[in-house]
Tab-separated table of C-alpha atoms in Angstrom:
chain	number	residue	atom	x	y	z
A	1	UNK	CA	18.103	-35.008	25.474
A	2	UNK	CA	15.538	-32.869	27.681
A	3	UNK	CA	18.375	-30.028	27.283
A	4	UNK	CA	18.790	-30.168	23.987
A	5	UNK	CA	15.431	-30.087	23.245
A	6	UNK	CA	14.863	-27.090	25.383
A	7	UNK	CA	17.773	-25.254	23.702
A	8	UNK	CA	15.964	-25.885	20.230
A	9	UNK	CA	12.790	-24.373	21.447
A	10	UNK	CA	14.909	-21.236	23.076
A	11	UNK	CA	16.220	-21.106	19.759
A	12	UNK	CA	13.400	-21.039	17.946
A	13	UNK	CA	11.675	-18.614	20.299
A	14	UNK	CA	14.721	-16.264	20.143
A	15	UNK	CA	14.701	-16.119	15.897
A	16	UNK	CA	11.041	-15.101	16.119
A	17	UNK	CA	11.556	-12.648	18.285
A	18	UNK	CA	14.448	-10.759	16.717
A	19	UNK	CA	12.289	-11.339	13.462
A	20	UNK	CA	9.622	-9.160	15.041
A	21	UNK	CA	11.333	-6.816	16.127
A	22	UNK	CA	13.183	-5.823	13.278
A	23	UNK	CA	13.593	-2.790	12.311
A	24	UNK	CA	13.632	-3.227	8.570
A	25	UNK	CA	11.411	-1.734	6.816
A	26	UNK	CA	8.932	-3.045	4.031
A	27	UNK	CA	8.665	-1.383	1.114
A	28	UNK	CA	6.452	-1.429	-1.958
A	29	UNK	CA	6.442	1.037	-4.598
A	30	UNK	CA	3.293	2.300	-6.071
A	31	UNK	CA	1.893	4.587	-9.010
A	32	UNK	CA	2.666	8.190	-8.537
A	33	UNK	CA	-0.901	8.725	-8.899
A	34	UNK	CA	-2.319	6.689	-6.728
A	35	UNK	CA	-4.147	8.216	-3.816
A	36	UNK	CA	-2.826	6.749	-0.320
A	37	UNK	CA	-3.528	9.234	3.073
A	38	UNK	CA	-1.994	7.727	5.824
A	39	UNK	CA	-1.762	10.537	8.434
A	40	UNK	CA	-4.824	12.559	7.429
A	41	UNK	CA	-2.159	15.373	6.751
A	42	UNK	CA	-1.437	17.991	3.762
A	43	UNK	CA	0.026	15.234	0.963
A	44	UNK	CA	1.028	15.431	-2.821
A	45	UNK	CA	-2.319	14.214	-3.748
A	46	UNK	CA	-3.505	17.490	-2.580
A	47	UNK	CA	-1.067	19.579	-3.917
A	48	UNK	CA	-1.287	18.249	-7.324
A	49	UNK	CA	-5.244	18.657	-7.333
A	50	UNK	CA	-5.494	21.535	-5.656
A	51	UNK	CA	-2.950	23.320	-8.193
A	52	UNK	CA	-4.532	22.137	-10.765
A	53	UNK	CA	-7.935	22.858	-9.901
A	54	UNK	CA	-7.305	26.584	-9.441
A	55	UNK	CA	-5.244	27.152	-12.602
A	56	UNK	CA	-8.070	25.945	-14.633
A	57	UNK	CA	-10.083	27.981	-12.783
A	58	UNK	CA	-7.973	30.981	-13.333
A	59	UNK	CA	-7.319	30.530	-16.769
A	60	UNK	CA	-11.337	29.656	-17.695
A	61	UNK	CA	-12.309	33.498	-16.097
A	62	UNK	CA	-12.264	36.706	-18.471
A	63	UNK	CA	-9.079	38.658	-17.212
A	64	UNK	CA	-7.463	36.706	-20.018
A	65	UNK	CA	-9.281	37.561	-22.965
A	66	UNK	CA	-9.662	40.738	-21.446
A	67	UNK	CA	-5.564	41.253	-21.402
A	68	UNK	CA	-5.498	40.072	-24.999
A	69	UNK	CA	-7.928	42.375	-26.213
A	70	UNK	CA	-6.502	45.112	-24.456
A	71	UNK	CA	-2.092	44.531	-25.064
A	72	UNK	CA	-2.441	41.712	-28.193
A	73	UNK	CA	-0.410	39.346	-26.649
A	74	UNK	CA	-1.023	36.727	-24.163
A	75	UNK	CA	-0.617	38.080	-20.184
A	76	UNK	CA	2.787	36.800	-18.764
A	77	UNK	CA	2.727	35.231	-14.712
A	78	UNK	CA	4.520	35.030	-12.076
A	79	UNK	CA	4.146	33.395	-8.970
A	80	UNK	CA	5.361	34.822	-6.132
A	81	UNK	CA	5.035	33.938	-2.238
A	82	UNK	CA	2.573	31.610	-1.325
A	83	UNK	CA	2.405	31.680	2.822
A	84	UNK	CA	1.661	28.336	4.739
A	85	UNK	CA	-0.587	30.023	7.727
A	86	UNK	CA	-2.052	26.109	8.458
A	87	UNK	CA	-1.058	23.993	11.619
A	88	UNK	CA	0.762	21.904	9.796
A	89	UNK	CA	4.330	21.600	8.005
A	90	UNK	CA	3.660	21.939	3.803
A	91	UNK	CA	5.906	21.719	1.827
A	92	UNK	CA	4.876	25.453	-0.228
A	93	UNK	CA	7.387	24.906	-2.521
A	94	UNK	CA	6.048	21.984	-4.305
A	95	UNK	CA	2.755	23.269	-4.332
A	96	UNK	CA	4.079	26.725	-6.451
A	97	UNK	CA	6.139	23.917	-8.217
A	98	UNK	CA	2.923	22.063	-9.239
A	99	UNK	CA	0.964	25.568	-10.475
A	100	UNK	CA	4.173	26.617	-12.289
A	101	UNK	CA	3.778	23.323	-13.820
A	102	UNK	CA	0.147	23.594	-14.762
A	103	UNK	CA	0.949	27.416	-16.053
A	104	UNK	CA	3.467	26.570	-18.122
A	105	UNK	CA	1.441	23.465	-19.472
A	106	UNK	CA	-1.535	24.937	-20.051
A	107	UNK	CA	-0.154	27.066	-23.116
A	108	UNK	CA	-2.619	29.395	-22.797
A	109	UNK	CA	-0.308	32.110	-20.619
A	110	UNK	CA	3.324	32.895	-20.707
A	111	UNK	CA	5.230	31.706	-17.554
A	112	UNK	CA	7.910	33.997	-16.127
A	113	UNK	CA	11.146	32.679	-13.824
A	114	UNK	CA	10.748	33.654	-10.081
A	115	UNK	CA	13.423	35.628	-8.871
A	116	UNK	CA	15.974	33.128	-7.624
A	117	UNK	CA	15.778	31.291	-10.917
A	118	UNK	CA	16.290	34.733	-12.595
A	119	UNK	CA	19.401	35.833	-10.593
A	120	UNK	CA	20.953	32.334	-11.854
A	121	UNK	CA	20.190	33.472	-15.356
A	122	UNK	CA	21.514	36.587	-15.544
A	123	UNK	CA	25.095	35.258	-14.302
A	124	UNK	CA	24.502	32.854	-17.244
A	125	UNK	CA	24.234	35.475	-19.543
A	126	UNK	CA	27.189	37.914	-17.647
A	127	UNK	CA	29.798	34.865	-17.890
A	128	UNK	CA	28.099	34.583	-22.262
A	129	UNK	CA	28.893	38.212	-22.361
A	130	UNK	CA	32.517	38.233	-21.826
A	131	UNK	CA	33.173	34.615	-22.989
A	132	UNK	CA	30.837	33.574	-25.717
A	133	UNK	CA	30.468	34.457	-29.138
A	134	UNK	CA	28.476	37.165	-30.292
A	135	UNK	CA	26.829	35.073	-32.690
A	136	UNK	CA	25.255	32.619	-29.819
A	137	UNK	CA	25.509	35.245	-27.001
A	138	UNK	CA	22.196	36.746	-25.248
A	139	UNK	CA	22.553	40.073	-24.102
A	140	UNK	CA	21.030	41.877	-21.249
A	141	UNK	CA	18.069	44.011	-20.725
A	142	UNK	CA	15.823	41.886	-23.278
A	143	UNK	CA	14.284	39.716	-20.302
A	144	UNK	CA	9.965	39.176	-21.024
A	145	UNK	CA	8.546	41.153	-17.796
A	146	UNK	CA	5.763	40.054	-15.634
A	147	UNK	CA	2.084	41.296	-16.365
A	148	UNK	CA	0.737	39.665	-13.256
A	149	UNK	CA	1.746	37.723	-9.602
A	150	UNK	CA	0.190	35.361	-8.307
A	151	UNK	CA	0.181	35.035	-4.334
A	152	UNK	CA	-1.528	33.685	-1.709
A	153	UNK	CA	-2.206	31.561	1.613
A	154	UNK	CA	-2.928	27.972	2.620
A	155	UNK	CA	-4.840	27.899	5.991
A	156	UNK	CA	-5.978	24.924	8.229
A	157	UNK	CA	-8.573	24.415	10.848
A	158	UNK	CA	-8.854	21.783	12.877
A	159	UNK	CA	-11.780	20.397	15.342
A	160	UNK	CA	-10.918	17.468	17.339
A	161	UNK	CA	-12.534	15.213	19.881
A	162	UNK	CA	-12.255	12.041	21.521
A	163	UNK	CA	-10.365	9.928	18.628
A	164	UNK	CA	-11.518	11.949	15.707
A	165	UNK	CA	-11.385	15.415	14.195
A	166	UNK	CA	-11.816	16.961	11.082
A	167	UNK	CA	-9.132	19.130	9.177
A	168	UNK	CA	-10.001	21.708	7.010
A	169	UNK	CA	-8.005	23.498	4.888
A	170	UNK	CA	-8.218	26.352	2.523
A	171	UNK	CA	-6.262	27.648	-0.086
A	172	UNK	CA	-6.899	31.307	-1.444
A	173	UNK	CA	-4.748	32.225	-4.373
A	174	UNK	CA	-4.732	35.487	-5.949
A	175	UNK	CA	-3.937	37.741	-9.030
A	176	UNK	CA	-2.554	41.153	-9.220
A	177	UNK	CA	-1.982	43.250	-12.062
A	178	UNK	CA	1.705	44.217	-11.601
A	179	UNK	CA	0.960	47.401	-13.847
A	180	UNK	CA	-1.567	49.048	-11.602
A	181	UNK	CA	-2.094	46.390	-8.742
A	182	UNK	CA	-5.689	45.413	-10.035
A	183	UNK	CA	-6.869	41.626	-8.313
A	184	UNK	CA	-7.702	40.353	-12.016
A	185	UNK	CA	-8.596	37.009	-10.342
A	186	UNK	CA	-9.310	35.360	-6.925
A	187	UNK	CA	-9.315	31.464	-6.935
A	188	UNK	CA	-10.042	29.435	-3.551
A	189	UNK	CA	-10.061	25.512	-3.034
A	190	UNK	CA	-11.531	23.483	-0.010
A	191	UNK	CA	-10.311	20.360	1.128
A	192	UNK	CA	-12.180	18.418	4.313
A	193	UNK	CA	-11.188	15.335	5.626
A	194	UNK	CA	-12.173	13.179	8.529
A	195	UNK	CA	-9.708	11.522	10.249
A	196	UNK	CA	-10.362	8.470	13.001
A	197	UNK	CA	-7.531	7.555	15.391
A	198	UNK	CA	-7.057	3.960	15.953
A	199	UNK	CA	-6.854	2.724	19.061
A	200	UNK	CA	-3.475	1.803	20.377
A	201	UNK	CA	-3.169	-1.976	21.275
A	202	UNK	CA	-0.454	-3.695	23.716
């Protein structure tokens, strides 16, 4: 009886213990929007902020009404490379995603394809040339040109000590008339955060 009851308690002991230790993970899904930093690091919450912040900010300053004024239409952008200089892995292109997004959204400038997207277009419209009709066909050389790139940097500096430090990163974005290289705009955004380490327990 002792034995058996020893077993049970083995038993029991044993099932907790793989329970613990598995390696399952728990998951819970949550709004899109909802702010969560977990590592203190670059996330989509910043991305999408950031990119939005400095589009409104380029698209409130005078180089626009200026364009207007000057061609009578509305300026068409690209963006080109935007070079991650920070400590850090980001993911760059879903940060140009996000301000292609906010562009293109905003209505208030015409968005241009980036070069990779272009070069898939134009074998689109090769392969309508020779095989569609030439009622619903789109010929070459009629592609909308670029009036001005945007490019620019995301940089990071860090101060640690003991079990905190403070990350700091900086975006500077930039526009450039592609007619005569003019810098028609200059947008930067600041982000600061604060991050503890916890302490590890055994």
């Amino acid at each position: 009886m002792r034995l058996v009851y020893k077993l049970s308690i083995f038993t029991i002991f044993s099932a907790a213990l793989l329970a613990g230790c598995s390696s399952t993970p728990t998951v819970q899904r949550i709004d899109v929007e909802e702010v969560r930093d977990l590592s203190g690091s670059w996330n989509d919450t910043d991305s999408r902020l950031v990119s939005k912040e400095m589009v409104d900010d380029m698209l409130s300053r005078p180089w626009v009404e200026q364009h207007i004024s000057r061609h009578g239409n509305i300026p068409a952008v690209i963006v080109g490379t935007v070079r991650n200089l920070s400590h850090e892995h980001i993911s760059v292109k879903t940060f140009i995603n996000d301000i292609e997004r906010e562009i293109t959204n905003s209505g208030e400038v015409t968005f241009v394809a980036n070069s990779q997207e272009r070069s898939q277009i134009r074998d689109e419209r090769a392969d309508q040339d020779l095989n569609a009709s030439e009622r619903t066909r789109n010929a070459m050389g009629q592609e909308l040109g670029a009036d001005y790139m945007m490019i620019g940097s995301i940089n990071t500096i860090v101060d640690a000590a003991a079990k905190q430090q403070v990350v700091y990163y900086q975006t500077d974005l930039k526009l450039v008339s592609m007619a005569d290289n003019r810098t028609v705009w200059i947008g930067q955004k600041k982000i600061k955060k604060l991050v503890q380490k916890r302490k590890v327990r055994y």
